XYZ file of C-alpha atoms in Angstrom:
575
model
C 7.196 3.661 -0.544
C 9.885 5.532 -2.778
C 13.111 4.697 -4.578
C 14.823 7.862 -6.135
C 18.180 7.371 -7.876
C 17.920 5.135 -11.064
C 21.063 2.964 -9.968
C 20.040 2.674 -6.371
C 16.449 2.032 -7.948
C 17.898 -1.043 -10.354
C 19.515 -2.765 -7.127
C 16.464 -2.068 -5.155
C 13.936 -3.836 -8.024
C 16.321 -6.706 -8.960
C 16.217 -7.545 -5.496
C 12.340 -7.701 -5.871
C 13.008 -9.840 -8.719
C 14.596 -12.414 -6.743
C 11.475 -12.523 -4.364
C 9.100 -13.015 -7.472
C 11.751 -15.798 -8.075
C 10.874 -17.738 -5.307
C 7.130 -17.941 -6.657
C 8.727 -20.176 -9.075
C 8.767 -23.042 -6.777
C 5.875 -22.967 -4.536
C 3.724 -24.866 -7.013
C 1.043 -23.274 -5.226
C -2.706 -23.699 -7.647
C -5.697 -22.061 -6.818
C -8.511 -23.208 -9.537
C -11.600 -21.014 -10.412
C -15.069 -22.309 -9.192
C -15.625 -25.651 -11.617
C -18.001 -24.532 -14.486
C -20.859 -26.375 -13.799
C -21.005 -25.737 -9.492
C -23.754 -23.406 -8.724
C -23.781 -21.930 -5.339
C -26.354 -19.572 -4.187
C -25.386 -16.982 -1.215
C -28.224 -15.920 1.331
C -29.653 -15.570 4.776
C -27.459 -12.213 5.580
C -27.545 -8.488 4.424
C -25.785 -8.346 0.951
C -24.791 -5.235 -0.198
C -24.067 -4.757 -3.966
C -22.135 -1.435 -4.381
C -24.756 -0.293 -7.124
C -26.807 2.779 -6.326
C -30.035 0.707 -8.619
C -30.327 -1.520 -5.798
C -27.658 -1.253 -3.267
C -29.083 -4.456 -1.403
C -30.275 -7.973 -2.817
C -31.402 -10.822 -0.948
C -29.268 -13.352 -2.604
C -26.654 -14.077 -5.313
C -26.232 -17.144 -7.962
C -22.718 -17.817 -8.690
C -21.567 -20.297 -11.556
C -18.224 -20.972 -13.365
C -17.054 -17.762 -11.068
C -19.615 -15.633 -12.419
C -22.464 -13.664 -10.683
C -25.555 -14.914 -12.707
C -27.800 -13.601 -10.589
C -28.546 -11.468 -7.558
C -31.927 -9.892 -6.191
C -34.815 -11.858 -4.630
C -34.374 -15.605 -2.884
C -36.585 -16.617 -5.637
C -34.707 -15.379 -8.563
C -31.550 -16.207 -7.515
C -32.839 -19.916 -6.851
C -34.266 -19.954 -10.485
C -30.990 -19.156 -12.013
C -29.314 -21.715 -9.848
C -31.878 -24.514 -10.819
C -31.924 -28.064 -8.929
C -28.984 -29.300 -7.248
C -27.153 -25.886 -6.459
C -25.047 -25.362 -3.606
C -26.161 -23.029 -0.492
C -23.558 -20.796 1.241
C -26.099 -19.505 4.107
C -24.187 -16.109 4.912
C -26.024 -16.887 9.028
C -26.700 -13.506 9.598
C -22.961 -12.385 8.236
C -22.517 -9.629 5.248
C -21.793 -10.178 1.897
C -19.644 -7.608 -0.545
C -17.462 -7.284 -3.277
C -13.929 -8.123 -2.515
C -12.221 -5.644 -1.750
C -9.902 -3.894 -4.576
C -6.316 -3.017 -3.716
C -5.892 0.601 -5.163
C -2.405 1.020 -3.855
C 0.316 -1.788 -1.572
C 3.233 -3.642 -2.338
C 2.167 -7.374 -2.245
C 5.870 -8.366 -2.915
C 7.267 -6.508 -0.247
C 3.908 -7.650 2.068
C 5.665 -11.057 2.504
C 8.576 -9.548 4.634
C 6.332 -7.773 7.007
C 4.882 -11.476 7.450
C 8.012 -13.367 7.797
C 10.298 -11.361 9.726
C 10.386 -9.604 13.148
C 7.154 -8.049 13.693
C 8.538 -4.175 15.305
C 5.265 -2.566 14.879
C 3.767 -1.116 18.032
C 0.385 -1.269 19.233
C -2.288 -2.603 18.122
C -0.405 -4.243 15.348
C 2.715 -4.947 17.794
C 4.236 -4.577 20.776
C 7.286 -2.253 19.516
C 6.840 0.898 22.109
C 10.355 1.265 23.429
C 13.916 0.832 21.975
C 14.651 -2.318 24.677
C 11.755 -3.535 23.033
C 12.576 -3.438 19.238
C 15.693 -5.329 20.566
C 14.253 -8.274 22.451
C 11.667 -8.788 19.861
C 14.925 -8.777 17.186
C 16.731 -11.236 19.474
C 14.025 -13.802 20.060
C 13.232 -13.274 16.567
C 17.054 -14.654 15.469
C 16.260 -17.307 18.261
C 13.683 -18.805 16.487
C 14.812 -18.597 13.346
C 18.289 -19.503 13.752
C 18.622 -21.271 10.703
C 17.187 -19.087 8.398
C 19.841 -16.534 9.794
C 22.582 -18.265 9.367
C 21.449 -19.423 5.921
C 20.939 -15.691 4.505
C 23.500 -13.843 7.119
C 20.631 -11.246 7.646
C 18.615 -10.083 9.656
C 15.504 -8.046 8.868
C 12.987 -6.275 11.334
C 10.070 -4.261 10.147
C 7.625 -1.568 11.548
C 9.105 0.258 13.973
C 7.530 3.915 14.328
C 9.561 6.674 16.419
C 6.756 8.482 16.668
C 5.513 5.375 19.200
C 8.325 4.336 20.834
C 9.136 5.642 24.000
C 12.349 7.330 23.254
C 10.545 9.132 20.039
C 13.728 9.122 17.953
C 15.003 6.082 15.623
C 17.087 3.091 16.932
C 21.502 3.905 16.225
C 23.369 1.220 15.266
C 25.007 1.060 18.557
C 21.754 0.089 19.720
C 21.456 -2.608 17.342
C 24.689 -3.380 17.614
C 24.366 -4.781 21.069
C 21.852 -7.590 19.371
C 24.725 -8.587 17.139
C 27.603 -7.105 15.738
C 28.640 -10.142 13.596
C 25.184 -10.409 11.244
C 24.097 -7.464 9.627
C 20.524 -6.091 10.887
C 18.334 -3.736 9.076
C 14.681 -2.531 10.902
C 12.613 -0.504 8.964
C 10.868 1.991 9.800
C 6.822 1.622 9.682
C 6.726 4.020 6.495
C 9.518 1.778 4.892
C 11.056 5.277 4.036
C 13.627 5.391 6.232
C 15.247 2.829 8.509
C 18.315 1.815 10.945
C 21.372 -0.663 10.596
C 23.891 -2.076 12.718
C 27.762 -1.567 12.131
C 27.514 -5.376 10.571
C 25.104 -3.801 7.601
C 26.943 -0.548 6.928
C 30.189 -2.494 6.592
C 28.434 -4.735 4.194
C 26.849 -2.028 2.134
C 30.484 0.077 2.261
C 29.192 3.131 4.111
C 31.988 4.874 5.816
C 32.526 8.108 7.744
C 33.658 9.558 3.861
C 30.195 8.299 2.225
C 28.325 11.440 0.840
C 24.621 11.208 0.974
C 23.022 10.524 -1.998
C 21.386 12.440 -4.474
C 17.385 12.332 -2.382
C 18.786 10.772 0.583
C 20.666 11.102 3.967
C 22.931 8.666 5.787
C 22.156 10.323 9.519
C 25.761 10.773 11.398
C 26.999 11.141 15.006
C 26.576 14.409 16.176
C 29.552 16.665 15.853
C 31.022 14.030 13.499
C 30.420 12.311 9.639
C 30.569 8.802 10.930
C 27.077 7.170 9.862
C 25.139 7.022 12.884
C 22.930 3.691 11.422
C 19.751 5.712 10.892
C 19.038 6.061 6.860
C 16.608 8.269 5.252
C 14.705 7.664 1.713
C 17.585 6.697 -0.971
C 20.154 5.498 1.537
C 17.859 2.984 2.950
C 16.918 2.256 -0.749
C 20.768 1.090 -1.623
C 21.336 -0.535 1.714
C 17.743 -2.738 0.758
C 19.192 -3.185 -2.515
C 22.875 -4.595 -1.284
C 20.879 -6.083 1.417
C 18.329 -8.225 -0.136
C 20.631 -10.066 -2.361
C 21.571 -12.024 0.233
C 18.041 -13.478 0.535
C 17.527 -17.121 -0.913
C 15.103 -19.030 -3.277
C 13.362 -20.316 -0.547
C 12.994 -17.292 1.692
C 11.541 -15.089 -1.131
C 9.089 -18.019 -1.972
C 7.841 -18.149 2.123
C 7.434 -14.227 1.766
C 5.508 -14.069 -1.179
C 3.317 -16.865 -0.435
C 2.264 -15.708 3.143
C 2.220 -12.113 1.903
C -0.748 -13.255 -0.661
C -2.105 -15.231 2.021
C -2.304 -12.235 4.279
C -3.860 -9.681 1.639
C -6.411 -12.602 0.986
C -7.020 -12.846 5.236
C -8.549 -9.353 5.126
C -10.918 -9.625 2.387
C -8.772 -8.426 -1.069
C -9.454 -10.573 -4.396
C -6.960 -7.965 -6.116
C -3.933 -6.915 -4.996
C -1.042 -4.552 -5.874
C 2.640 -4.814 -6.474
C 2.854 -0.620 -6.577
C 6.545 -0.299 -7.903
C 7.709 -3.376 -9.731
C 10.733 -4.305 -11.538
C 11.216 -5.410 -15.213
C 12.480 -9.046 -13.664
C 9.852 -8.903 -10.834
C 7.047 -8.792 -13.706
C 8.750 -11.597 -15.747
C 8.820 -13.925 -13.040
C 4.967 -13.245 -11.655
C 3.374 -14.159 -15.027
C 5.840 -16.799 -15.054
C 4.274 -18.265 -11.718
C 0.790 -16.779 -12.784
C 0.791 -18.984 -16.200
C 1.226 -22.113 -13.470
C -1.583 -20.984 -11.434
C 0.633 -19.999 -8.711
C -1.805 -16.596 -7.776
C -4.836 -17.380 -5.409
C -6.151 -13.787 -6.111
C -5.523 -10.993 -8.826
C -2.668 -9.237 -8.709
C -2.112 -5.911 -10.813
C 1.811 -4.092 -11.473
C 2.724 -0.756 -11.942
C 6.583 -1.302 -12.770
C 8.584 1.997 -11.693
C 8.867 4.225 -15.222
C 12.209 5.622 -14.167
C 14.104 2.459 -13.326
C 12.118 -0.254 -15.163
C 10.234 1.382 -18.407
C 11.020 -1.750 -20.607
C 8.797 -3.534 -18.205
C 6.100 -2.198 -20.218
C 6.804 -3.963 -23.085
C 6.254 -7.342 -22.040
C 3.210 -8.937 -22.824
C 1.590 -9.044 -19.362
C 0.590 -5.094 -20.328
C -2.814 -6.137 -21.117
C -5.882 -5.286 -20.220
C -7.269 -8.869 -19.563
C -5.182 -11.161 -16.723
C -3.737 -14.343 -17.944
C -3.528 -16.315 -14.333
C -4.730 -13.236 -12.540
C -1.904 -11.215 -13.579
C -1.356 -8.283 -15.676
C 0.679 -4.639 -15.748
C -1.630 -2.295 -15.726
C 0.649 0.846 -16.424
C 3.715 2.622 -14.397
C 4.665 4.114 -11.120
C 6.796 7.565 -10.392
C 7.500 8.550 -7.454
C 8.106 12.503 -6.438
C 8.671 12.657 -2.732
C 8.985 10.952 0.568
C 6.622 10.233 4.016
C 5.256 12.841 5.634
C 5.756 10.873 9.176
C 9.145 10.491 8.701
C 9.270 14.129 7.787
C 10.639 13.092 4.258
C 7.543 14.053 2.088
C 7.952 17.484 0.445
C 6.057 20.715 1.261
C 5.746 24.129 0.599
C 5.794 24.919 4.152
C 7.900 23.948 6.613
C 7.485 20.953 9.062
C 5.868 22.189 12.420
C 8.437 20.289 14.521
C 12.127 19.574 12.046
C 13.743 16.349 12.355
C 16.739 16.319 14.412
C 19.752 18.082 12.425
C 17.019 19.927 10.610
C 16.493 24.185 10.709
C 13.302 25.606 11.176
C 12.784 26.112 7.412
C 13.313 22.388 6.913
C 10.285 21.610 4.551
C 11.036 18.201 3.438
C 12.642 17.349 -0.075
C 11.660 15.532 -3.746
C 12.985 12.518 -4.870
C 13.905 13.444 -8.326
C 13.802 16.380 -10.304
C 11.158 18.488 -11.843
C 12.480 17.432 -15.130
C 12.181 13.792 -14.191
C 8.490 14.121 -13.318
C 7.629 15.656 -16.350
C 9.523 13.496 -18.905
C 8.074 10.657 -16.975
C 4.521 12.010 -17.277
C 5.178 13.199 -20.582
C 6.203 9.376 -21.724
C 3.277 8.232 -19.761
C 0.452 10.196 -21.533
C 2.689 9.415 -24.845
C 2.861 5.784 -24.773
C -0.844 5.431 -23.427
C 0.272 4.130 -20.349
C -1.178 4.661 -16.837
C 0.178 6.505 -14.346
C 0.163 6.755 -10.393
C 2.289 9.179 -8.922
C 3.180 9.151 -5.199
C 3.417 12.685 -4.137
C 2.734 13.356 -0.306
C 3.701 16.954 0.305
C 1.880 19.997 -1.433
C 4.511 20.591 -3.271
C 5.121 17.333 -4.606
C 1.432 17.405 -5.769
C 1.934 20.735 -7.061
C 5.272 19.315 -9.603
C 2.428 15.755 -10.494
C -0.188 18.968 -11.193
C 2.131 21.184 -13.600
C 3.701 18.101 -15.197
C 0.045 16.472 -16.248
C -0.977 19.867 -17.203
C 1.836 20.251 -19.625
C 1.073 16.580 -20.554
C -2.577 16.933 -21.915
C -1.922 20.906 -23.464
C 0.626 17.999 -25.547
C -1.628 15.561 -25.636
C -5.211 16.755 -25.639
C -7.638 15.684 -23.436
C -8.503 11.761 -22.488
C -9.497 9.199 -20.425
C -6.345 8.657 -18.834
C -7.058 8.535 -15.250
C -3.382 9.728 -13.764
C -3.969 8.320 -10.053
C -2.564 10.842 -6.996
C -1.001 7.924 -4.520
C -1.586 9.503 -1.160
C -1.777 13.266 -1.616
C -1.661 13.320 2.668
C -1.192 17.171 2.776
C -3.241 18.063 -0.779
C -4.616 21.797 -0.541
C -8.447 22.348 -1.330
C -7.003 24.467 -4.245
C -5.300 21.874 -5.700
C -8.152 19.290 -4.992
C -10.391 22.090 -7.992
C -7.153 21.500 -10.451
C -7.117 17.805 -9.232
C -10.600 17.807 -10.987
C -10.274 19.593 -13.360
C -7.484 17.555 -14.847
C -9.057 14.195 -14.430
C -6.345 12.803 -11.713
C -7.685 10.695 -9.852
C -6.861 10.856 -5.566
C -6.379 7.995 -3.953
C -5.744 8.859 -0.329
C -4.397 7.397 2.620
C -6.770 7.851 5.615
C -5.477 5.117 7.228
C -2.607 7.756 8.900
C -5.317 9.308 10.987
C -5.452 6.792 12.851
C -1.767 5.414 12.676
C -0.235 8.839 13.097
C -3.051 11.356 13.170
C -1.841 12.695 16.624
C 2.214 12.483 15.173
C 0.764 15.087 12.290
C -1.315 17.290 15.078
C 1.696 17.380 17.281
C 5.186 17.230 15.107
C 4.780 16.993 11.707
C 1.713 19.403 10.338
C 0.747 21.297 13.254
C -3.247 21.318 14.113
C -4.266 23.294 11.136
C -2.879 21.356 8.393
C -3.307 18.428 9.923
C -6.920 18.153 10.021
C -6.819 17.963 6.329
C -4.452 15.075 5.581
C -6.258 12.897 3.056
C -9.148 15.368 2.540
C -11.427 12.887 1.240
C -14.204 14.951 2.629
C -13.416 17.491 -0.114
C -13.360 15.331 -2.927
C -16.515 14.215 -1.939
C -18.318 17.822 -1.783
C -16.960 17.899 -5.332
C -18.504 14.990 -6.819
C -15.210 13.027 -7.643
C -14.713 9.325 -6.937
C -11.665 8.621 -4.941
C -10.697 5.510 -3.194
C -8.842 4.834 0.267
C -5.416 2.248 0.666
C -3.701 0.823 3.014
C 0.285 0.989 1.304
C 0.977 -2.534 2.602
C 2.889 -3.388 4.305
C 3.326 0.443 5.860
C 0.506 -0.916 7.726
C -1.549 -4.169 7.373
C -3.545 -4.777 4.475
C -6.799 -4.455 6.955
C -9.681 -3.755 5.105
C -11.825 -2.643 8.396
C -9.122 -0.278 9.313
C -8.849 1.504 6.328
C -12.712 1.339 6.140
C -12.668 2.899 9.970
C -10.204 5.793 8.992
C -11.833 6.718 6.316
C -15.313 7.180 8.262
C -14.145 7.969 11.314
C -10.674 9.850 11.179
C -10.332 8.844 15.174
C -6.604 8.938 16.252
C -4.834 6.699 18.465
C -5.890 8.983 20.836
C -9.498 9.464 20.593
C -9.097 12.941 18.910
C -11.168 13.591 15.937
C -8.621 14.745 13.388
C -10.599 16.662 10.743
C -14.341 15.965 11.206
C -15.263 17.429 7.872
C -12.794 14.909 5.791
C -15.099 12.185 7.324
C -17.317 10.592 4.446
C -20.333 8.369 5.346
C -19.690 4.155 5.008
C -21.595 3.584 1.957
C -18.610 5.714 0.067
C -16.055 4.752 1.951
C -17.054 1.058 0.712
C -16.997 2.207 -2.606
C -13.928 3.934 -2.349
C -12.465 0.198 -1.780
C -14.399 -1.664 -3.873
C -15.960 -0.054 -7.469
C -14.542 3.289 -7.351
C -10.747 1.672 -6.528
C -12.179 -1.152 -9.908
C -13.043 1.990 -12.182
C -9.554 3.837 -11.278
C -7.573 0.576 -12.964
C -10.728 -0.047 -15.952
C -12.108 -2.667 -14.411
C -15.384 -1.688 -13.077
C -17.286 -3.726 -16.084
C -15.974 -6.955 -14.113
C -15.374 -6.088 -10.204
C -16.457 -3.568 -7.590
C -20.172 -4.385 -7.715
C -22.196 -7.394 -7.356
C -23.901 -7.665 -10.784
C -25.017 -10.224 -12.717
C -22.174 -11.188 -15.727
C -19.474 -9.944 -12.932
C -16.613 -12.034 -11.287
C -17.730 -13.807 -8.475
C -14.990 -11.436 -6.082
C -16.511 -11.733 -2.412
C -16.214 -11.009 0.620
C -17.851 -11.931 4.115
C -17.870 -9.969 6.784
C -18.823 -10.860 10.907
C -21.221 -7.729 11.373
C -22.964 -5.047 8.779
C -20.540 -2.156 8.525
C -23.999 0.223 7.284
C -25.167 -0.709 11.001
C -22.913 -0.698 13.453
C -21.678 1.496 15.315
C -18.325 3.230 13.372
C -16.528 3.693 15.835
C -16.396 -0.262 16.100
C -15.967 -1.086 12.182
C -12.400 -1.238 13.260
C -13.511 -4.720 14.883
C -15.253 -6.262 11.841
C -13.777 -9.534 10.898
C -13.122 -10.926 7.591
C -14.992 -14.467 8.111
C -14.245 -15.462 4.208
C -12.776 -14.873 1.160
C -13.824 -15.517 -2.539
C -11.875 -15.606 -5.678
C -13.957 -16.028 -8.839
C -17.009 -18.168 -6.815
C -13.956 -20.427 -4.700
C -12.988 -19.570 -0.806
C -9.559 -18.212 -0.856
């Protein structure tokens, strides 16, 4: 996800705030395991993360602490008399899984309102379709539209429907033409309105785009044709989301934790907060109000006072805490957005042949960003999809650490889909650390083959493969809610690189499951610091778990997409 102009960025993040307002009032308390409960885990494969010994027979945990894992024997010695039994029956035991990347605030909407994603997440394949799934949406939820005068849909993909193009707002305007509508699109980079929302948000035929954006128009005309790409969808969101209550942003953030916590995650993300969106999550944290950790990286162009409050810590106070900043350089690559230094195999429509995607801010903007980063002390993740975004993230921490000198900083690449193998050396060299998005080969690993890359680059989206081959820890995400926060997927991606299809896309980016795990669980800890505590089942760790229906180091990857989560663990207690 991206927001590009500052003012368009401000509207977009205070209307975040007002979602982390609606924590305020769930009075929602989930309490660590009590100090003196015991519980010892056993009777299932448990696998431990650390290299030492990857597999114990059992764990102790007490006061949500790992006190001891290895033999039956052992772990019953540390649990003395009266300790509980969790008898795993033949299930798996791991760490929870460790967001490295998602937007838990904006995870709540994909959970509350109309579910457009197609297959196997959806049943979204055709335009008709998006529009009876709108309409009995509205049916059911009559009250809540009328309440909010909005209506939001979410996960449609053009590359999947049927008509392969977006929805116009004619289209949508024959579900209603009194209520504004807004569906985004599955990559939450660009999107479609009715006449209802454009009215609302004051786009006219006389609207210019703006500055890293493009209102779409009727062909042979100016008049908006509903369709909005990167900052235009970012200031309709922004006029948009206003309009949603107290009570609605409380029901989306509280099923969107739930639904992180469904698929196995004991910490979660919130990739591009707002100053106000911090403010009010250690507000609900301080009452308990978070059933599993959730780290911010506030956005350092729109919100850089964020990281003065006192949540930038290192330790979470009611499992919350900033743990540095966010800049974003370009767009999506499947919505053709993301910028490259070669041209899209297929251009959007309206495009030229030369069409090779654009940034989201200026070069000068991603240094001075950078440049404040490494400065201040502060963290950074930078999304950068196209090469030649990840070239500007490249030259700007370059220029950073000649500043700066060399340290420990751990920049973080978000994404990197179409990263070159020589930038993957400088990469290295540099300490940045990738954090890829395999999950597309799957999603849209035949839409890169077909439209967007062309075979050849294609094959290396996400090259986790090369990474690998040169030592470096990376980890894998899921950029909730561009898709679901599902663990096994990403896990199956990142293995297997199958496509929708069946096609193989890039066999030798394929990494084997014992590093894919990792790549979720301590190497995705160690990119935020917090490897000493998470990411591995040791003794003197958080208690962070997760159960799973079948062994992932057994069966058969091309069915790890079919692993269930069977159980969740925050700190020792089932979340």
């Amino acid at each position: 996800m991206a927001w590009t102009d500052a003012a368009i960025d401000r509207r977009m993040l205070l209307a975040q705030g007002g979602i982390a307002a609606g924590l305020l009032a769930t009075g929602t308390r989930v309490m660590a395991q009590d100090a003196g409960v015991v519980t010892v885990f056993h009777g299932g494969p448990i696998l431990t993360m650390e290299d030492a010994a990857p597999n114990v027979e059992a764990i102790a945990v007490r006061g949500g602490l790992i006190v001891a894992a290895g033999t039956l024997d052992a772990a019953n010695a540390a649990a003395g008399r009266g300790a509980q039994r969790f008898d795993l029956q033949g299930r798996t035991l791991l760490p929870g899984f460790f967001d490295p990347h998602g937007h838990v605030v904006m995870v709540g909407l994909q959970a509350r309102y109309a579910n457009l994603l197609p297959a196997p997440d959806g049943a979204g394949d055709s335009i008709p379709a998006l529009q009876k799934i709108t309409r009995e949406w509205m049916g059911r939820h009559a009250n809540l539209v009328r309440k909010t005068g909005l209506v939001i849909g979410f996960g449609y993909d053009d590359s999947q429907l049927r008509e392969r193009r977006h929805p116009t707002r004619t289209e949508l305007d024959a579900i209603s033409s009194d209520v504004p509508i807004l569906l985004l699109h599955q990559s939450s980079h660009m999107g479609s309105v009715n006449s209802a929302a454009l009215a609302a948000a004051g786009v006219t035929a006389a609207t210019p785009d703006p500055d890293g954006g493009v209102y779409r128009r009727e062909a042979g005309s100016t008049e908006p044709n509903g369709v909005l790409e990167e900052s235009a969808l970012f200031a309709m969101m922004g006029v948009l989301f206003t309009r949603l209550d107290a009570q609605a942003n409380m029901e989306m953030i509280r099923e969107g934790a739930a639904f992180y916590a469904s698929f196995g995650y004991t910490t979660c993300q919130d990739g591009r907060s707002s100053t106000d969106t911090c403010k009010l999550i250690d507000a609900v944290a301080q009452q308990g109000g978070l059933p599993i950790d959730l780290l911010s990286f506030p956005d350092i162009l729109a919100s850089p006072d964020a990281m003065d409050l006192s949540a930038y810590r290192k330790d979470y106070a009611g499992r919350f805490r900033i743990g540095g900043a966010k800049l974003t350089i370009d767009g999506s690559p499947q919505a053709k957005t993301a910028w490259m230094s070669q041209p899209y195999h297929i251009p959007p429509d309206g495009q030229s042949a030369a069409y090779a995607g654009y940034p989201a801010i200026t070069a000068k903007q991603a240094i001075d960003a950078i440049e404040l980063a490494f400065a201040r002390g502060w963290q950074i993740q930078v999304h950068a999809n196209g090469d030649a975004a990840v070239d500007l993230m490249i030259a700007a921490v370059r220029e950073a650490t000649k500043k700066h000198g060399a340290a420990d900083r751990r920049p973080v690449l978000i994404h990197g889909q179409v990263t070159r193998e020589d930038q993957v050396d400088q990469l290295k060299a540099l300490g940045i650390v990738p954090s890829f998005f395999p999950m597309h080969t799957f999603y849209w690993g035949d839409w890169h083959r077909d439209s967007v890359l062309g075979p050849r680059r294609a094959e290396n989206i996400s090259p986790c493969g090369w990474a690998l081959r040169r030592g470096m820890r990376f980890t894998s995400h899921h950029d909730a809610p561009v898709a679901h926060p599902n663990a096994m997927r990403v896990l199956s991606a990142t293995v297997t690189r199958r496509t929708r299809s069946g096609d193989i896309l890039g066999p030798d980016q394929r990494v084997p499951v014992d590093v894919a795990l990792k790549a979720m669980t301590l190497w995705a800890a160690w990119q935020h610091y917090e490897d000493g505590r998470k990411g591995s089942l040791l003794p003197g760790k958080l208690a962070d778990l997760t159960v799973l229906s079948d062994n992932p180091l057994t069966i058969d990857p091309d069915r790890l997409a079919n692993i269930a989560v069977t159980d969740t663990f925050k700190e020792g207690r089932r979340v």
